[in-house]
Amino acid sequence: MDKRRRTFLSYATGLAAGVGVGEVTTASDQKHFPRYRHSVKTRELLSMFGLKYPILQAPAGGSTGPELAAAVCNAGAMGSIALTTASIETASERVKKLVSLTKGTFAVNYILSSPLSSEPKSLPAVLDAGAPVVQFSWGIPNERQAATIHAVGARFGVQVANREGARAALAAGADYLVCQGIEAGGHVQSTTPLFEVMEAVLAEVDQQPVFAAGGIADGTGIRRALEAGASGASLGTRFVATQESRAHLEYKKALLEARDGSQTALSVCFVDGWANATARSLRNDTFVRWEAAGCPTAGKRPGEGDVLATKPDGRPVLRYATLSPTNVLTGNGVADCALWAGMGVGLINELPSASDLVHRLWAECEAAASQS
Ligand SMILES: Cc1cc2nc3c(=O)[nH]c(=O)nc-3n(C[C@H](O)[C@H](O)[C@H](O)COP(=O)(O)O)c2cc1C
């Protein structure tokens, strides 16, 4: 294990020259907008993880591989990779690759209460490979898992969706929280709009940083979240539509084509073993047919069993499969797979590199009119 992974280098000293942690930044048009200043909470977040920008690239299933996370980290934000379905060997290899690509702070992610993996079996291996941060969702890590992480000097965060979740995560020793609103893409724990749930979550927090997540896809959204009391913002769907993301091109194109959040729906349409886990997806043909049939339960859905694509090992991807399509799939039915998307999808109009996106998001955030 490389202990240097856990030093959480300051961006200014450890990664590159540029705006240092907590440095006062200015709005691009000072004639119209006041100078932007980091809040104390944001400064603490930047300092905790050695970041330049208070932006987290959210774990987003198979779309988030080491290339994307490293590019985000190297641009000064926090990257992440989702490891819920990865074998111990694959998870460890991905972390080693990421460590070789960046000195920045990244998170590895586990969904705790999905049938895909209720126990993060690769946790010791990824910590040994140098993962500096672990982020959980859909559950709270137990005492043993929390102790394993803290024992090696790593930190952990939990994505929560209400006040009780925040309380439980903090009681378990969470170093930071991600507060998810109902606008989020992918599996949605929340039943409440982001700014409402954030108020409740912030009321529980003492000094731990809170990232706001759900429907944020541009710098104005980040500014709004920061001014509402978040320390930083977590963006999932926006980073799926980048060059480095491993999402299938058809999926990325569908994100570009979606006009606004009304083209997404929160439903149990794409349930594949993970019963009653609501998720927000694009309203593609599979969804529209399912809705027209009266939203039937698994086993009675139209076209169930259709093969939409094929995995590299030859296994089929069936209609209603839970995992969003990645670039290793072949076949003509990818656009009918689960295309997870948050309500900010209408703000996504092109496929930038992750680095360009990070810098642009922050420039937009600084230039945005104050929302308060
Ligand atoms: C394609 C996709 C896959 C996702 N997979 C995961 C995951 O594996 N683990 C997890 O904790 N959250 C996952 N999420 C949810 C994100 O962590 C986050 O809550 C969400 O992306 C925020 O909303 P936004 O997409 O509107 O930015 C996923 C989201 C998307 C869009």
Coordinates of C-alpha atoms and ligand atoms in Angstrom, one line a residue:
M1 CA 0.0 0.0 0.0
D2 CA 1.3 3.4 -0.9
K3 CA 0.8 5.6 2.2
R4 CA 1.2 8.7 0.1
R5 CA -2.2 8.1 -1.3
R6 CA -3.7 9.2 2.0
T7 CA -1.8 12.5 2.4
F8 CA -4.6 14.4 0.6
L9 CA -2.1 16.8 -1.0
S10 CA -3.0 20.4 -1.4
Y11 CA -3.8 21.0 -5.0
A12 CA -1.6 24.1 -5.0
T13 CA 1.4 22.3 -3.6
G14 CA 0.9 18.8 -4.8
L15 CA -0.7 18.8 -8.2
A16 CA -0.1 21.9 -10.2
A17 CA 0.4 25.6 -10.0
G18 CA -2.8 27.6 -10.2
V19 CA -5.5 28.8 -7.8
G20 CA -4.7 27.5 -4.4
V21 CA -7.0 26.1 -1.8
G22 CA -9.3 28.8 -0.4
E23 CA -7.9 31.5 -2.7
V24 CA -10.4 34.2 -3.5
T25 CA -11.6 33.9 -7.1
T26 CA -13.4 36.5 -9.1
A27 CA -16.4 36.6 -11.3
S28 CA -15.6 36.9 -15.0
D29 CA -17.8 40.0 -15.3
Q30 CA -17.3 42.1 -12.2
K31 CA -19.4 44.9 -13.6
H32 CA -22.5 42.8 -13.1
F33 CA -21.7 40.2 -10.5
P34 CA -20.0 40.4 -7.1
R35 CA -16.7 38.7 -6.6
Y36 CA -17.1 35.0 -5.9
R37 CA -15.7 33.9 -2.5
H38 CA -15.5 30.3 -1.2
S39 CA -17.5 29.8 1.9
V40 CA -15.7 28.5 5.0
K41 CA -17.4 25.2 4.4
T42 CA -16.1 25.0 0.8
R43 CA -12.6 26.0 1.9
E44 CA -12.6 23.2 4.5
L45 CA -13.7 20.7 1.8
L46 CA -11.0 21.8 -0.6
S47 CA -8.4 21.5 2.2
M48 CA -9.7 18.1 3.4
F49 CA -9.2 16.5 0.0
G50 CA -6.6 18.8 -1.6
L51 CA -8.9 19.9 -4.3
K52 CA -8.9 23.0 -6.5
Y53 CA -12.6 22.9 -7.2
P54 CA -15.5 21.8 -5.0
I55 CA -16.8 19.4 -7.6
L56 CA -17.3 15.7 -7.3
Q57 CA -17.7 13.5 -10.4
A58 CA -20.3 11.1 -9.0
P59 CA -19.8 7.3 -9.3
A60 CA -22.0 6.3 -12.2
G61 CA -21.8 2.6 -12.7
G62 CA -19.7 1.3 -15.6
S63 CA -19.4 4.7 -17.2
T64 CA -16.9 5.8 -14.6
G65 CA -13.6 4.1 -15.2
P66 CA -10.1 5.1 -14.2
E67 CA -9.6 7.3 -17.4
L68 CA -12.6 9.6 -16.5
A69 CA -11.8 9.7 -12.8
A70 CA -8.1 10.5 -13.4
A71 CA -8.9 13.3 -15.9
V72 CA -11.3 14.9 -13.4
C73 CA -8.7 14.6 -10.6
N74 CA -5.9 16.1 -12.8
A75 CA -8.2 19.0 -13.6
G76 CA -8.5 19.8 -9.8
A77 CA -11.9 18.2 -8.9
M78 CA -12.6 14.8 -7.3
G79 CA -13.1 11.8 -9.5
S80 CA -14.7 8.5 -8.6
I81 CA -15.1 5.0 -9.9
A82 CA -18.0 2.6 -9.1
L83 CA -16.9 -0.8 -8.0
T84 CA -20.1 -2.5 -6.8
T85 CA -20.2 -5.2 -9.4
A86 CA -16.4 -5.5 -10.0
S87 CA -14.5 -8.6 -8.8
I88 CA -11.8 -8.2 -6.2
E89 CA -9.2 -8.5 -8.9
T90 CA -10.8 -6.0 -11.3
A91 CA -11.5 -3.5 -8.5
S92 CA -7.9 -3.7 -7.3
E93 CA -6.6 -3.3 -10.9
R94 CA -8.8 -0.3 -11.5
V95 CA -7.5 1.4 -8.4
K96 CA -3.9 0.7 -9.2
K97 CA -4.4 2.1 -12.7
L98 CA -6.1 5.2 -11.3
V99 CA -3.2 5.7 -8.8
S100 CA -0.8 5.5 -11.7
L101 CA -2.7 8.2 -13.6
T102 CA -3.2 10.8 -10.9
K103 CA -1.9 12.1 -7.6
G104 CA -5.3 13.7 -7.0
T105 CA -7.9 12.5 -4.5
F106 CA -10.5 10.1 -5.9
A107 CA -13.3 8.0 -4.4
V108 CA -14.2 4.3 -4.9
N109 CA -17.9 3.5 -4.6
Y110 CA -20.0 0.7 -3.3
I111 CA -23.8 0.4 -3.3
L112 CA -24.5 -1.5 -0.1
S113 CA -28.1 -2.7 -0.3
S114 CA -28.4 -3.9 -3.9
P115 CA -28.5 -7.6 -4.6
L116 CA -25.6 -6.8 -6.9
S117 CA -23.4 -6.7 -3.8
S118 CA -24.4 -6.2 -0.2
E119 CA -20.9 -6.8 1.0
P120 CA -18.0 -4.7 -0.5
K121 CA -15.7 -7.7 -0.8
S122 CA -13.0 -5.8 -2.6
L123 CA -12.7 -3.1 0.1
P124 CA -9.5 -4.4 1.8
A125 CA -7.9 -4.9 -1.7
V126 CA -8.7 -1.4 -3.0
L127 CA -7.5 0.2 0.2
D128 CA -4.3 -1.8 -0.1
A129 CA -4.1 -0.6 -3.7
G130 CA -4.2 3.0 -2.4
A131 CA -7.8 4.2 -2.6
P132 CA -7.9 7.4 -0.5
V133 CA -11.7 7.7 -0.2
V134 CA -14.6 5.3 -0.2
Q135 CA -18.1 6.4 -0.9
F136 CA -21.2 4.3 0.0
S137 CA -24.8 4.6 -1.1
W138 CA -28.0 2.8 -0.3
G139 CA -26.8 1.9 3.1
I140 CA -24.5 2.7 6.0
P141 CA -21.2 0.9 6.4
N142 CA -20.9 -1.2 9.5
E143 CA -18.4 -0.7 12.3
R144 CA -15.9 -3.2 10.8
Q145 CA -16.0 -1.5 7.4
A146 CA -15.7 2.0 8.8
A147 CA -12.8 0.9 11.1
T148 CA -11.0 -0.8 8.1
I149 CA -11.1 2.4 6.2
H150 CA -10.0 4.7 8.9
A151 CA -7.3 2.4 10.1
V152 CA -5.3 3.0 6.9
G153 CA -5.9 6.8 7.0
A154 CA -8.5 6.7 4.2
R155 CA -11.8 8.5 4.5
F156 CA -15.3 7.6 3.7
G157 CA -18.5 9.4 2.7
V158 CA -22.1 8.3 2.4
Q159 CA -24.8 9.4 0.0
V160 CA -27.9 10.0 2.0
A161 CA -31.5 11.1 1.1
N162 CA -33.0 12.3 4.3
R163 CA -32.2 13.5 7.8
E164 CA -32.3 10.1 9.4
G165 CA -29.8 8.8 6.8
A166 CA -27.5 11.7 7.6
R167 CA -27.7 11.0 11.3
A168 CA -26.9 7.4 10.8
A169 CA -24.0 8.1 8.4
L170 CA -22.5 10.6 10.8
A171 CA -22.9 8.2 13.8
A172 CA -21.0 5.6 11.7
G173 CA -18.1 8.0 11.4
A174 CA -18.7 9.4 7.9
D175 CA -16.1 12.1 7.0
Y176 CA -18.4 13.7 4.5
L177 CA -22.0 13.3 3.1
V178 CA -23.5 13.4 -0.4
C179 CA -27.1 14.7 -0.2
Q180 CA -29.1 13.2 -3.1
G181 CA -32.3 14.9 -4.3
I182 CA -35.1 13.3 -6.3
E183 CA -33.8 15.0 -9.5
A184 CA -30.8 12.6 -9.6
G185 CA -30.1 10.2 -12.5
G186 CA -29.6 6.4 -11.9
H187 CA -30.9 4.8 -8.8
V188 CA -32.6 7.4 -6.6
Q189 CA -32.7 6.9 -2.9
S190 CA -34.4 10.3 -2.4
T191 CA -38.1 11.1 -2.4
T192 CA -37.6 14.8 -1.9
P193 CA -36.4 17.7 -4.1
L194 CA -32.7 18.4 -3.6
F195 CA -32.9 21.8 -1.8
E196 CA -35.6 20.6 0.5
V197 CA -33.6 17.5 1.6
M198 CA -30.4 19.5 1.8
E199 CA -31.9 21.8 4.4
A200 CA -32.8 18.7 6.5
V201 CA -29.4 17.1 6.0
L202 CA -27.5 20.3 6.8
A203 CA -29.4 20.6 10.0
E204 CA -27.8 17.3 11.2
V205 CA -24.2 18.1 10.2
D206 CA -21.7 19.6 12.5
Q207 CA -18.7 20.3 10.4
Q208 CA -18.6 17.5 7.9
P209 CA -18.7 18.7 4.2
V210 CA -21.9 18.0 2.2
F211 CA -21.9 17.6 -1.5
A212 CA -25.3 18.4 -3.2
A213 CA -26.3 15.8 -5.9
G214 CA -29.2 15.6 -8.3
G215 CA -30.0 17.4 -11.4
I216 CA -26.9 19.6 -11.3
A217 CA -25.3 19.9 -14.8
D218 CA -23.8 23.3 -15.1
G219 CA -22.0 26.0 -13.1
T220 CA -25.2 27.9 -12.3
G221 CA -26.5 24.7 -10.6
I222 CA -23.3 24.4 -8.7
R223 CA -23.5 28.0 -7.6
R224 CA -27.1 27.5 -6.4
A225 CA -26.0 24.5 -4.4
L226 CA -23.1 26.3 -2.7
E227 CA -25.2 29.3 -1.9
A228 CA -27.8 26.9 -0.3
G229 CA -25.2 25.7 2.1
A230 CA -23.5 22.8 0.4
S231 CA -19.7 22.6 0.5
G232 CA -19.5 21.2 -3.0
A233 CA -21.6 19.7 -5.8
S234 CA -21.7 16.1 -7.1
L235 CA -22.5 15.7 -10.8
G236 CA -23.3 12.2 -12.4
T237 CA -25.1 12.5 -15.7
R238 CA -23.1 15.5 -16.8
F239 CA -19.8 13.5 -16.5
V240 CA -21.4 10.5 -18.3
A241 CA -21.5 12.7 -21.4
T242 CA -17.7 13.3 -21.7
Q243 CA -15.1 11.9 -23.9
E244 CA -13.4 9.8 -21.3
S245 CA -16.6 8.2 -19.9
R246 CA -17.1 4.5 -20.8
A247 CA -20.8 5.0 -21.6
H248 CA -21.8 3.6 -25.0
L249 CA -21.9 6.3 -27.7
E250 CA -25.6 5.7 -28.3
Y251 CA -26.2 6.5 -24.7
K252 CA -24.1 9.6 -24.8
K253 CA -26.0 10.7 -28.0
A254 CA -29.4 10.2 -26.3
L255 CA -28.2 12.4 -23.4
L256 CA -27.3 15.2 -25.9
E257 CA -30.7 14.8 -27.6
A258 CA -32.8 15.1 -24.5
R259 CA -34.4 18.6 -24.4
D260 CA -35.1 18.8 -20.7
G261 CA -35.9 17.0 -17.5
S262 CA -39.4 16.1 -18.6
Q263 CA -37.8 13.6 -20.9
T264 CA -36.7 11.6 -17.8
A265 CA -38.8 9.5 -15.5
L266 CA -38.4 8.1 -12.1
S267 CA -39.8 4.5 -12.2
V268 CA -39.3 0.8 -11.5
C269 CA -39.3 0.1 -15.2
F270 CA -35.7 -1.2 -15.4
V271 CA -35.8 -3.4 -12.4
D272 CA -33.7 -6.5 -12.9
G273 CA -33.4 -8.3 -9.6
W274 CA -33.1 -5.2 -7.4
A275 CA -36.8 -5.0 -6.5
N276 CA -38.5 -1.6 -5.9
A277 CA -35.3 0.4 -6.5
T278 CA -36.6 3.5 -8.2
A279 CA -34.3 4.9 -10.9
R280 CA -34.4 7.9 -13.2
S281 CA -33.9 7.2 -16.8
L282 CA -34.6 8.7 -20.2
R283 CA -38.1 7.9 -21.6
N284 CA -36.8 5.8 -24.4
D285 CA -38.9 3.2 -26.4
T286 CA -38.6 0.5 -23.7
F287 CA -39.9 3.0 -21.1
V288 CA -42.7 4.3 -23.3
R289 CA -44.0 0.8 -24.2
W290 CA -43.9 -0.2 -20.5
E291 CA -45.8 2.9 -19.5
A292 CA -48.4 2.4 -22.2
A293 CA -48.9 -1.2 -21.0
G294 CA -49.8 0.2 -17.5
C295 CA -46.4 -0.1 -15.8
P296 CA -46.6 -3.9 -15.3
T297 CA -44.3 -5.6 -12.8
A298 CA -41.4 -7.8 -13.7
G299 CA -42.5 -10.9 -15.6
K300 CA -45.3 -9.1 -17.4
R301 CA -43.4 -6.3 -19.1
P302 CA -43.7 -5.9 -22.9
G303 CA -40.7 -7.4 -24.8
E304 CA -39.2 -8.9 -21.7
G305 CA -36.5 -11.3 -22.8
D306 CA -35.6 -9.4 -25.9
V307 CA -31.9 -9.3 -26.5
L308 CA -30.8 -5.7 -27.0
A309 CA -27.0 -6.0 -27.1
T310 CA -24.2 -8.5 -26.4
K311 CA -21.4 -8.4 -23.9
P312 CA -17.8 -9.1 -25.0
D313 CA -18.0 -12.6 -23.5
G314 CA -21.1 -13.3 -25.6
R315 CA -23.7 -12.9 -22.8
P316 CA -26.9 -11.1 -23.8
V317 CA -28.1 -7.8 -22.4
L318 CA -31.9 -8.2 -22.0
R319 CA -34.5 -5.4 -22.2
Y320 CA -35.1 -4.1 -18.7
A321 CA -31.5 -4.9 -17.5
T322 CA -30.5 -2.6 -14.7
L323 CA -27.0 -1.6 -15.8
S324 CA -26.6 1.3 -18.2
P325 CA -24.9 0.5 -21.5
T326 CA -21.1 0.8 -21.8
N327 CA -18.9 1.1 -24.8
V328 CA -18.0 -2.7 -24.8
L329 CA -21.5 -3.7 -25.9
T330 CA -22.3 -4.5 -29.4
G331 CA -25.7 -4.7 -31.1
N332 CA -28.5 -2.4 -32.4
G333 CA -30.6 -2.2 -29.3
V334 CA -28.4 -0.1 -27.0
A335 CA -30.8 2.9 -27.2
D336 CA -33.5 0.8 -25.7
C337 CA -31.4 -0.1 -22.6
A338 CA -31.7 1.7 -19.2
L339 CA -30.3 5.1 -20.1
W340 CA -30.0 6.7 -16.6
A341 CA -30.3 10.5 -16.6
G342 CA -30.9 13.2 -14.1
M343 CA -33.2 16.2 -14.5
G344 CA -30.4 18.5 -15.6
V345 CA -30.0 16.5 -18.8
G346 CA -31.3 19.3 -21.0
L347 CA -28.2 21.4 -20.1
I348 CA -26.0 18.8 -21.8
N349 CA -25.3 19.7 -25.4
E350 CA -21.9 18.4 -26.2
L351 CA -19.3 15.8 -25.3
P352 CA -16.3 17.7 -23.8
S353 CA -13.2 16.2 -22.4
A354 CA -13.5 15.8 -18.6
S355 CA -10.8 18.4 -18.0
D356 CA -12.5 21.0 -20.2
L357 CA -15.7 20.3 -18.5
V358 CA -14.3 20.7 -14.9
H359 CA -12.7 24.1 -15.8
R360 CA -15.8 25.3 -17.6
L361 CA -18.2 24.3 -14.8
W362 CA -16.1 26.3 -12.4
A363 CA -15.9 29.3 -14.7
E364 CA -19.7 29.2 -15.1
C365 CA -20.1 28.9 -11.4
E366 CA -18.0 32.0 -10.8
A367 CA -19.7 34.0 -13.5
A368 CA -23.3 33.0 -12.5
A369 CA -25.4 35.7 -11.0
S370 CA -25.7 35.2 -7.2
Q371 CA -28.8 33.1 -6.6
S372 CA -29.4 34.5 -3.1
Ligands
LIG1 C1 -25.4 6.3 -15.2 C2 -25.5 6.4 -13.7 C3 -25.1 5.4 -12.9 C4 -25.1 5.5 -11.5 N1 -24.5 4.5 -10.8 C5 -24.3 4.8 -9.5 C6 -23.5 3.9 -8.7 O1 -23.0 2.9 -9.3 N2 -23.3 4.1 -7.4 C7 -23.9 5.2 -6.8 O2 -23.7 5.4 -5.6 N3 -24.6 6.1 -7.5 C8 -24.8 5.9 -8.8 N4 -25.5 6.9 -9.5 C9 -26.1 8.0 -8.8 C10 -25.0 9.1 -8.6 O3 -24.2 8.7 -7.5 C11 -25.7 10.5 -8.3 O4 -26.5 10.4 -7.2 C12 -26.4 11.1 -9.4 O5 -25.8 10.9 -10.7 C13 -26.6 12.6 -9.2 O6 -27.6 13.1 -10.1 P1 -27.2 13.6 -11.6 O7 -27.0 12.4 -12.4 O8 -28.4 14.4 -12.0 O9 -26.0 14.5 -11.5 C14 -25.6 6.7 -10.9 C15 -26.0 7.8 -11.7 C16 -26.0 7.6 -13.1 C17 -26.5 8.8 -14.0

